[in-house]
Coordinates of N, CA and C in Angstrom, one line a residue:
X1 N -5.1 36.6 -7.6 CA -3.9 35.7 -7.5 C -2.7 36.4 -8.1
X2 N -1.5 36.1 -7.7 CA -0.2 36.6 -8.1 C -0.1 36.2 -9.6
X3 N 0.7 36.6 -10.0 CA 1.3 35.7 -11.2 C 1.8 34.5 -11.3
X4 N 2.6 34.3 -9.8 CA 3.8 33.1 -10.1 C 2.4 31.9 -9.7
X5 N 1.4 32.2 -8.8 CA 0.8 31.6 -8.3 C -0.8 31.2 -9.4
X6 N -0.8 31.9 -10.4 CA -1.5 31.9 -11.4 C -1.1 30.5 -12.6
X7 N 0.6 30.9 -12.9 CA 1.3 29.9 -13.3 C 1.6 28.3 -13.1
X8 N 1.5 28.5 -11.4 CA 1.9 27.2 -11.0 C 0.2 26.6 -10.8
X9 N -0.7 27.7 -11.0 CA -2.1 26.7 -10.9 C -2.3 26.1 -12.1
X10 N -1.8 27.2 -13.5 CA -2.2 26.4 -14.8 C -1.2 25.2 -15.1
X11 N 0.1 25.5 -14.9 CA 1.0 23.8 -14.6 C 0.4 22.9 -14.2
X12 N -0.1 22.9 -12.8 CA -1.0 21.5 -12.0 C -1.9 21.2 -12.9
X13 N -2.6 22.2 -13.7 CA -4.0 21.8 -14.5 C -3.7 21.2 -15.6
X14 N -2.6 21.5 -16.4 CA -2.1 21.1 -17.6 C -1.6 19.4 -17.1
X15 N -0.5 19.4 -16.3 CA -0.3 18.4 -16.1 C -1.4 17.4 -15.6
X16 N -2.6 17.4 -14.8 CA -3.4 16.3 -14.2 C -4.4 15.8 -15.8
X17 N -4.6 17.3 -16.8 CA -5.3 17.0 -17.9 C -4.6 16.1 -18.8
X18 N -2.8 16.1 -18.5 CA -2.1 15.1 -19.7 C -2.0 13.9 -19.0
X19 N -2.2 13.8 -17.5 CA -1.7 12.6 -17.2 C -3.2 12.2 -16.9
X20 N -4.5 12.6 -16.9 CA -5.8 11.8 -16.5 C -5.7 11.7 -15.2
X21 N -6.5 10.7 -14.4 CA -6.5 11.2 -13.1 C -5.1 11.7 -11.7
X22 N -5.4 12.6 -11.2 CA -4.2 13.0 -10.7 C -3.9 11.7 -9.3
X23 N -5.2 11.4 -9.0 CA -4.7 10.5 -7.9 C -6.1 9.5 -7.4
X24 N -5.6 9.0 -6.4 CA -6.9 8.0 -5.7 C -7.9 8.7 -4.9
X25 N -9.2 8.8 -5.2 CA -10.0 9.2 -4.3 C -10.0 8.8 -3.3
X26 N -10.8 9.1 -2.1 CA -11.1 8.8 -0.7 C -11.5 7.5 -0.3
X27 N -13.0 7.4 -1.2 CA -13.8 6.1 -1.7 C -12.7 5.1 -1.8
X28 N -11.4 5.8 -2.9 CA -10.4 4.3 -3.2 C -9.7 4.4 -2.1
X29 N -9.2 4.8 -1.2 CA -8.6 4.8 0.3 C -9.0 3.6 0.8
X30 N -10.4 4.4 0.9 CA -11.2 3.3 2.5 C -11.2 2.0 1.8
X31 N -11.2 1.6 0.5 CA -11.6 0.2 0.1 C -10.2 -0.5 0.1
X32 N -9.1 0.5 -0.3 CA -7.8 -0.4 -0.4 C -7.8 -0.5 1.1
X33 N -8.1 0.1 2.3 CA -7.6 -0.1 3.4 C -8.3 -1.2 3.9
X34 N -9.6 -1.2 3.6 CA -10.4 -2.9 3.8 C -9.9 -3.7 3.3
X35 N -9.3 -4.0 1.9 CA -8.3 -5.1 1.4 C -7.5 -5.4 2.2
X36 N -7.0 -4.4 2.6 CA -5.8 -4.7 3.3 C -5.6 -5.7 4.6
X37 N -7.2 -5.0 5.4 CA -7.4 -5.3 6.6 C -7.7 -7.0 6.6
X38 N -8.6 -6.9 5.4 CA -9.3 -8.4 5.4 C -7.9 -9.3 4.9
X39 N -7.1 -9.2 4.3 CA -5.9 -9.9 3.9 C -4.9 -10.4 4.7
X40 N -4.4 -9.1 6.0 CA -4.2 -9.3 6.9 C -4.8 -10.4 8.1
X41 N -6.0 -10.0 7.7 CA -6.7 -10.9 9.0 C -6.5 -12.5 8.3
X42 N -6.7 -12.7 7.0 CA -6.8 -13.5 6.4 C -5.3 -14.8 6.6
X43 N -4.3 -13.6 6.7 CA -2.5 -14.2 7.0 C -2.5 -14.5 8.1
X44 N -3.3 -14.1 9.2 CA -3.1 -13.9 10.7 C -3.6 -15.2 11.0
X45 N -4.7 -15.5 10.3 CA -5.5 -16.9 10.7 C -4.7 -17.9 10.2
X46 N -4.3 -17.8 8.7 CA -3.3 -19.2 8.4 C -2.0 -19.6 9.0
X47 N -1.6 -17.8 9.4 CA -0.1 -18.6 10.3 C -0.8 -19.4 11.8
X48 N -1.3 -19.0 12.2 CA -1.7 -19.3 13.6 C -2.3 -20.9 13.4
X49 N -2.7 -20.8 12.1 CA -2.9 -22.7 12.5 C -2.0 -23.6 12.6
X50 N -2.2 -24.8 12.8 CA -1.3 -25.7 13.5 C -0.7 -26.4 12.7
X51 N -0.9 -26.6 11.3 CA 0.2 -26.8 10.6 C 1.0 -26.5 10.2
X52 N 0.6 -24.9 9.7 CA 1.7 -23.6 9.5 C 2.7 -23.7 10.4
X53 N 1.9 -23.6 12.3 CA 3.0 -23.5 13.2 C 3.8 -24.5 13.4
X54 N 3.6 -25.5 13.3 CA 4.3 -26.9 13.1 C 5.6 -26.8 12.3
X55 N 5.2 -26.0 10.6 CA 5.6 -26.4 10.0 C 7.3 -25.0 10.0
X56 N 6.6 -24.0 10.5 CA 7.4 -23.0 10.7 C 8.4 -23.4 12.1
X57 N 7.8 -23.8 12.9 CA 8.5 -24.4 14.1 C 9.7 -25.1 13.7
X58 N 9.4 -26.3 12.9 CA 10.5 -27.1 12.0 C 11.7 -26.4 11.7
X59 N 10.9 -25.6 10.4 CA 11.9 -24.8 9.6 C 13.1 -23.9 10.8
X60 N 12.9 -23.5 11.8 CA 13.3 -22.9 12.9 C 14.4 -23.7 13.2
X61 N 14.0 -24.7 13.9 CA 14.7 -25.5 14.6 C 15.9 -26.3 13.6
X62 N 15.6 -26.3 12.7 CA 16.5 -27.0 11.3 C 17.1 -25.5 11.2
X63 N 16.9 -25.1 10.7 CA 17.7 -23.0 10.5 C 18.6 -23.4 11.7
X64 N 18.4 -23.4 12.7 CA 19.5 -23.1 14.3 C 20.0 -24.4 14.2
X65 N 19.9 -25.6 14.1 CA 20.7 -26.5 14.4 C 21.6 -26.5 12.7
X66 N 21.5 -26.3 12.1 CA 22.4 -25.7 10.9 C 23.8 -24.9 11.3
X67 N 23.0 -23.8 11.8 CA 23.9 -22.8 11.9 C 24.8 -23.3 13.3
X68 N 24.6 -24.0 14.3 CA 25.4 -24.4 15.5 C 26.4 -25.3 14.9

């Protein structure tokens, strides 16, 4: 290895050892991305019900006749 590139490996190492983990594993990827998904899906089903959409419909039509 070069020098400058010797240097900047023991920086990275010094720094990930002061700060503890350097980042999210893979494992933590895929599971935040399932949160995500199931949360999503989870928003997707409440707006779509019919009181949500009722109630959002409302809010709509009160917003526009406001502003006219």
């Amino acid at each position: 290895m070069t020098p400058a590139l010797t240097r900047t490996y023991r920086a990275v190492r010094r720094r990930v050892a002061l700060t503890g983990q350097a980042g999210m594993t893979t494992a933590e990827y895929a599971v935040g991305t399932l949160a995500a998904c199931a949360f999503a899906a989870v928003l997707i089903a409440v707006v779509r019900s019919g009181a949500i959409k009722t109630a959002l419909s409302h809010l709509i039509t009160t917003a526009l006749a406001i502003a006219s």
